[in-house]
Amino acid sequence: MLSKMESEETQKKIAQLQSLEQNLQNFLMQKQTFQSQLIEIENALDEIEKSSGNVYKIVGSVMISSKKDDIKKDLNDKKEIVSLRISNLEKQEEKIKDKASKLQKEVLSEVGADRGEDA
């Protein structure tokens, strides 16, 4: 049987594991948001390429005429930033997954050892 101290330690690890899972869910939601933004930016860039007429952009609640090259530059800058954010989130996501996996193995090992002694 696990000692009281070991049991408390296991409970702390379980709580930490739940916290990591919550963080992972938050990262996944953020990543989905950024991926949606990236798709919108890419679609806008495609439409600008197809356009032969005037090009407009929305600033606040106003739509203004703008140079095609300026808008393309702005969109490409935004695309780069969003891509970097996605990349950073993926790196953080991997770290959390690794940490959660190790913690889960520890908890299962401790719980399994406890059950093994009861048999």
JSON list of C-alpha atoms in Angstrom, two decimals:
[
{"chain": "A", "resi": 1, "resn": "MET", "atom": "CA", "xyz": [0.00, 0.00, 0.00]},
{"chain": "A", "resi": 2, "resn": "LEU", "atom": "CA", "xyz": [1.25, 3.49, -0.78]},
{"chain": "A", "resi": 3, "resn": "SER", "atom": "CA", "xyz": [2.20, 5.55, 2.22]},
{"chain": "A", "resi": 4, "resn": "LYS", "atom": "CA", "xyz": [0.19, 8.69, 2.92]},
{"chain": "A", "resi": 5, "resn": "MET", "atom": "CA", "xyz": [3.05, 10.85, 1.66]},
{"chain": "A", "resi": 6, "resn": "GLU", "atom": "CA", "xyz": [3.35, 8.85, -1.58]},
{"chain": "A", "resi": 7, "resn": "SER", "atom": "CA", "xyz": [-0.42, 9.02, -2.04]},
{"chain": "A", "resi": 8, "resn": "GLU", "atom": "CA", "xyz": [-0.39, 12.81, -1.61]},
{"chain": "A", "resi": 9, "resn": "GLU", "atom": "CA", "xyz": [2.46, 13.02, -4.10]},
{"chain": "A", "resi": 10, "resn": "THR", "atom": "CA", "xyz": [0.46, 10.94, -6.57]},
{"chain": "A", "resi": 11, "resn": "GLN", "atom": "CA", "xyz": [-2.55, 13.23, -6.08]},
{"chain": "A", "resi": 12, "resn": "LYS", "atom": "CA", "xyz": [-0.35, 16.25, -6.79]},
{"chain": "A", "resi": 13, "resn": "LYS", "atom": "CA", "xyz": [0.91, 14.60, -9.96]},
{"chain": "A", "resi": 14, "resn": "ILE", "atom": "CA", "xyz": [-2.66, 13.85, -11.06]},
{"chain": "A", "resi": 15, "resn": "ALA", "atom": "CA", "xyz": [-3.64, 17.49, -10.47]},
{"chain": "A", "resi": 16, "resn": "GLN", "atom": "CA", "xyz": [-0.58, 18.62, -12.41]},
{"chain": "A", "resi": 17, "resn": "LEU", "atom": "CA", "xyz": [-1.48, 16.24, -15.23]},
{"chain": "A", "resi": 18, "resn": "GLN", "atom": "CA", "xyz": [-5.01, 17.68, -15.38]},
{"chain": "A", "resi": 19, "resn": "SER", "atom": "CA", "xyz": [-3.55, 21.17, -15.51]},
{"chain": "A", "resi": 20, "resn": "LEU", "atom": "CA", "xyz": [-1.26, 20.17, -18.38]},
{"chain": "A", "resi": 21, "resn": "GLU", "atom": "CA", "xyz": [-4.23, 18.70, -20.25]},
{"chain": "A", "resi": 22, "resn": "GLN", "atom": "CA", "xyz": [-6.12, 21.98, -19.80]},
{"chain": "A", "resi": 23, "resn": "ASN", "atom": "CA", "xyz": [-3.11, 23.94, -21.08]},
{"chain": "A", "resi": 24, "resn": "LEU", "atom": "CA", "xyz": [-2.91, 21.62, -24.06]},
{"chain": "A", "resi": 25, "resn": "GLN", "atom": "CA", "xyz": [-6.57, 22.26, -24.88]},
{"chain": "A", "resi": 26, "resn": "ASN", "atom": "CA", "xyz": [-5.96, 26.02, -24.67]},
{"chain": "A", "resi": 27, "resn": "PHE", "atom": "CA", "xyz": [-2.99, 25.75, -27.03]},
{"chain": "A", "resi": 28, "resn": "LEU", "atom": "CA", "xyz": [-5.04, 23.71, -29.49]},
{"chain": "A", "resi": 29, "resn": "MET", "atom": "CA", "xyz": [-7.81, 26.33, -29.52]},
{"chain": "A", "resi": 30, "resn": "GLN", "atom": "CA", "xyz": [-5.28, 29.13, -30.05]},
{"chain": "A", "resi": 31, "resn": "LYS", "atom": "CA", "xyz": [-3.64, 27.14, -32.83]},
{"chain": "A", "resi": 32, "resn": "GLN", "atom": "CA", "xyz": [-6.99, 26.61, -34.56]},
{"chain": "A", "resi": 33, "resn": "THR", "atom": "CA", "xyz": [-7.68, 30.34, -34.38]},
{"chain": "A", "resi": 34, "resn": "PHE", "atom": "CA", "xyz": [-4.32, 31.17, -35.93]},
{"chain": "A", "resi": 35, "resn": "GLN", "atom": "CA", "xyz": [-4.77, 28.49, -38.60]},
{"chain": "A", "resi": 36, "resn": "SER", "atom": "CA", "xyz": [-8.11, 30.07, -39.54]},
{"chain": "A", "resi": 37, "resn": "GLN", "atom": "CA", "xyz": [-6.44, 33.47, -39.77]},
{"chain": "A", "resi": 38, "resn": "LEU", "atom": "CA", "xyz": [-3.72, 31.98, -41.96]},
{"chain": "A", "resi": 39, "resn": "ILE", "atom": "CA", "xyz": [-6.31, 30.51, -44.33]},
{"chain": "A", "resi": 40, "resn": "GLU", "atom": "CA", "xyz": [-8.09, 33.88, -44.53]},
{"chain": "A", "resi": 41, "resn": "ILE", "atom": "CA", "xyz": [-4.81, 35.66, -45.31]},
{"chain": "A", "resi": 42, "resn": "GLU", "atom": "CA", "xyz": [-3.91, 33.11, -48.00]},
{"chain": "A", "resi": 43, "resn": "ASN", "atom": "CA", "xyz": [-7.38, 33.44, -49.55]},
{"chain": "A", "resi": 44, "resn": "ALA", "atom": "CA", "xyz": [-7.06, 37.23, -49.56]},
{"chain": "A", "resi": 45, "resn": "LEU", "atom": "CA", "xyz": [-3.65, 36.99, -51.24]},
{"chain": "A", "resi": 46, "resn": "ASP", "atom": "CA", "xyz": [-5.11, 34.68, -53.89]},
{"chain": "A", "resi": 47, "resn": "GLU", "atom": "CA", "xyz": [-7.96, 37.09, -54.57]},
{"chain": "A", "resi": 48, "resn": "ILE", "atom": "CA", "xyz": [-5.57, 40.03, -54.84]},
{"chain": "A", "resi": 49, "resn": "GLU", "atom": "CA", "xyz": [-3.52, 38.11, -57.41]},
{"chain": "A", "resi": 50, "resn": "LYS", "atom": "CA", "xyz": [-6.65, 37.46, -59.48]},
{"chain": "A", "resi": 51, "resn": "SER", "atom": "CA", "xyz": [-7.81, 41.08, -59.22]},
{"chain": "A", "resi": 52, "resn": "SER", "atom": "CA", "xyz": [-7.12, 43.42, -62.10]},
{"chain": "A", "resi": 53, "resn": "GLY", "atom": "CA", "xyz": [-9.10, 46.36, -60.76]},
{"chain": "A", "resi": 54, "resn": "ASN", "atom": "CA", "xyz": [-8.95, 48.51, -57.66]},
{"chain": "A", "resi": 55, "resn": "VAL", "atom": "CA", "xyz": [-8.01, 46.91, -54.37]},
{"chain": "A", "resi": 56, "resn": "TYR", "atom": "CA", "xyz": [-9.44, 48.02, -51.04]},
{"chain": "A", "resi": 57, "resn": "LYS", "atom": "CA", "xyz": [-8.68, 47.35, -47.41]},
{"chain": "A", "resi": 58, "resn": "ILE", "atom": "CA", "xyz": [-10.71, 47.85, -44.28]},
{"chain": "A", "resi": 59, "resn": "VAL", "atom": "CA", "xyz": [-9.27, 50.13, -41.63]},
{"chain": "A", "resi": 60, "resn": "GLY", "atom": "CA", "xyz": [-11.50, 50.23, -38.58]},
{"chain": "A", "resi": 61, "resn": "SER", "atom": "CA", "xyz": [-15.00, 50.70, -39.99]},
{"chain": "A", "resi": 62, "resn": "VAL", "atom": "CA", "xyz": [-13.82, 52.38, -43.21]},
{"chain": "A", "resi": 63, "resn": "MET", "atom": "CA", "xyz": [-12.92, 50.76, -46.53]},
{"chain": "A", "resi": 64, "resn": "ILE", "atom": "CA", "xyz": [-10.17, 52.61, -48.39]},
{"chain": "A", "resi": 65, "resn": "SER", "atom": "CA", "xyz": [-8.54, 52.19, -51.76]},
{"chain": "A", "resi": 66, "resn": "SER", "atom": "CA", "xyz": [-4.96, 51.02, -51.52]},
{"chain": "A", "resi": 67, "resn": "LYS", "atom": "CA", "xyz": [-2.10, 49.94, -53.75]},
{"chain": "A", "resi": 68, "resn": "LYS", "atom": "CA", "xyz": [-2.10, 46.26, -54.58]},
{"chain": "A", "resi": 69, "resn": "ASP", "atom": "CA", "xyz": [1.57, 45.88, -53.62]},
{"chain": "A", "resi": 70, "resn": "ASP", "atom": "CA", "xyz": [1.03, 47.59, -50.24]},
{"chain": "A", "resi": 71, "resn": "ILE", "atom": "CA", "xyz": [-1.82, 45.27, -49.35]},
{"chain": "A", "resi": 72, "resn": "LYS", "atom": "CA", "xyz": [0.17, 42.23, -50.50]},
{"chain": "A", "resi": 73, "resn": "LYS", "atom": "CA", "xyz": [3.09, 43.32, -48.33]},
{"chain": "A", "resi": 74, "resn": "ASP", "atom": "CA", "xyz": [0.82, 43.84, -45.30]},
{"chain": "A", "resi": 75, "resn": "LEU", "atom": "CA", "xyz": [-0.81, 40.45, -45.81]},
{"chain": "A", "resi": 76, "resn": "ASN", "atom": "CA", "xyz": [2.52, 38.68, -46.27]},
{"chain": "A", "resi": 77, "resn": "ASP", "atom": "CA", "xyz": [3.81, 40.32, -43.07]},
{"chain": "A", "resi": 78, "resn": "LYS", "atom": "CA", "xyz": [0.69, 39.15, -41.20]},
{"chain": "A", "resi": 79, "resn": "LYS", "atom": "CA", "xyz": [1.09, 35.69, -42.73]},
{"chain": "A", "resi": 80, "resn": "GLU", "atom": "CA", "xyz": [4.66, 35.48, -41.46]},
{"chain": "A", "resi": 81, "resn": "ILE", "atom": "CA", "xyz": [3.65, 36.56, -37.95]},
{"chain": "A", "resi": 82, "resn": "VAL", "atom": "CA", "xyz": [0.74, 34.11, -37.79]},
{"chain": "A", "resi": 83, "resn": "SER", "atom": "CA", "xyz": [2.95, 31.29, -39.10]},
{"chain": "A", "resi": 84, "resn": "LEU", "atom": "CA", "xyz": [5.53, 32.03, -36.40]},
{"chain": "A", "resi": 85, "resn": "ARG", "atom": "CA", "xyz": [2.83, 31.98, -33.73]},
{"chain": "A", "resi": 86, "resn": "ILE", "atom": "CA", "xyz": [1.57, 28.63, -34.98]},
{"chain": "A", "resi": 87, "resn": "SER", "atom": "CA", "xyz": [5.12, 27.27, -34.97]},
{"chain": "A", "resi": 88, "resn": "ASN", "atom": "CA", "xyz": [5.70, 28.51, -31.40]},
{"chain": "A", "resi": 89, "resn": "LEU", "atom": "CA", "xyz": [2.41, 27.01, -30.24]},
{"chain": "A", "resi": 90, "resn": "GLU", "atom": "CA", "xyz": [3.34, 23.68, -31.82]},
{"chain": "A", "resi": 91, "resn": "LYS", "atom": "CA", "xyz": [6.68, 23.68, -29.98]},
{"chain": "A", "resi": 92, "resn": "GLN", "atom": "CA", "xyz": [4.98, 24.48, -26.67]},
{"chain": "A", "resi": 93, "resn": "GLU", "atom": "CA", "xyz": [2.36, 21.84, -27.42]},
{"chain": "A", "resi": 94, "resn": "GLU", "atom": "CA", "xyz": [5.07, 19.20, -27.92]},
{"chain": "A", "resi": 95, "resn": "LYS", "atom": "CA", "xyz": [6.77, 20.14, -24.64]},
{"chain": "A", "resi": 96, "resn": "ILE", "atom": "CA", "xyz": [3.49, 19.85, -22.78]},
{"chain": "A", "resi": 97, "resn": "LYS", "atom": "CA", "xyz": [2.69, 16.51, -24.44]},
{"chain": "A", "resi": 98, "resn": "ASP", "atom": "CA", "xyz": [6.10, 15.14, -23.46]},
{"chain": "A", "resi": 99, "resn": "LYS", "atom": "CA", "xyz": [5.76, 16.36, -19.88]},
{"chain": "A", "resi": 100, "resn": "ALA", "atom": "CA", "xyz": [2.20, 15.01, -19.63]},
{"chain": "A", "resi": 101, "resn": "SER", "atom": "CA", "xyz": [3.26, 11.65, -21.04]},
{"chain": "A", "resi": 102, "resn": "LYS", "atom": "CA", "xyz": [6.08, 11.30, -18.49]},
{"chain": "A", "resi": 103, "resn": "LEU", "atom": "CA", "xyz": [3.80, 12.36, -15.66]},
{"chain": "A", "resi": 104, "resn": "GLN", "atom": "CA", "xyz": [1.09, 9.96, -16.79]},
{"chain": "A", "resi": 105, "resn": "LYS", "atom": "CA", "xyz": [3.57, 7.06, -16.81]},
{"chain": "A", "resi": 106, "resn": "GLU", "atom": "CA", "xyz": [4.72, 7.99, -13.29]},
{"chain": "A", "resi": 107, "resn": "VAL", "atom": "CA", "xyz": [1.15, 8.13, -11.99]},
{"chain": "A", "resi": 108, "resn": "LEU", "atom": "CA", "xyz": [0.17, 4.86, -13.66]},
{"chain": "A", "resi": 109, "resn": "SER", "atom": "CA", "xyz": [3.31, 3.22, -12.30]},
{"chain": "A", "resi": 110, "resn": "GLU", "atom": "CA", "xyz": [2.55, 4.42, -8.77]},
{"chain": "A", "resi": 111, "resn": "VAL", "atom": "CA", "xyz": [-1.11, 3.43, -8.96]},
{"chain": "A", "resi": 112, "resn": "GLY", "atom": "CA", "xyz": [-0.17, 0.09, -10.52]},
{"chain": "A", "resi": 113, "resn": "ALA", "atom": "CA", "xyz": [2.38, -0.58, -7.77]},
{"chain": "A", "resi": 114, "resn": "ASP", "atom": "CA", "xyz": [-0.30, 0.17, -5.17]},
{"chain": "A", "resi": 115, "resn": "ARG", "atom": "CA", "xyz": [-2.76, -2.23, -6.80]},
{"chain": "A", "resi": 116, "resn": "GLY", "atom": "CA", "xyz": [-0.07, -4.89, -7.18]},
{"chain": "A", "resi": 117, "resn": "GLU", "atom": "CA", "xyz": [0.55, -4.88, -3.43]},
{"chain": "A", "resi": 118, "resn": "ASP", "atom": "CA", "xyz": [-3.17, -5.24, -2.68]},
{"chain": "A", "resi": 119, "resn": "ALA", "atom": "CA", "xyz": [-3.49, -8.44, -4.75]}
]
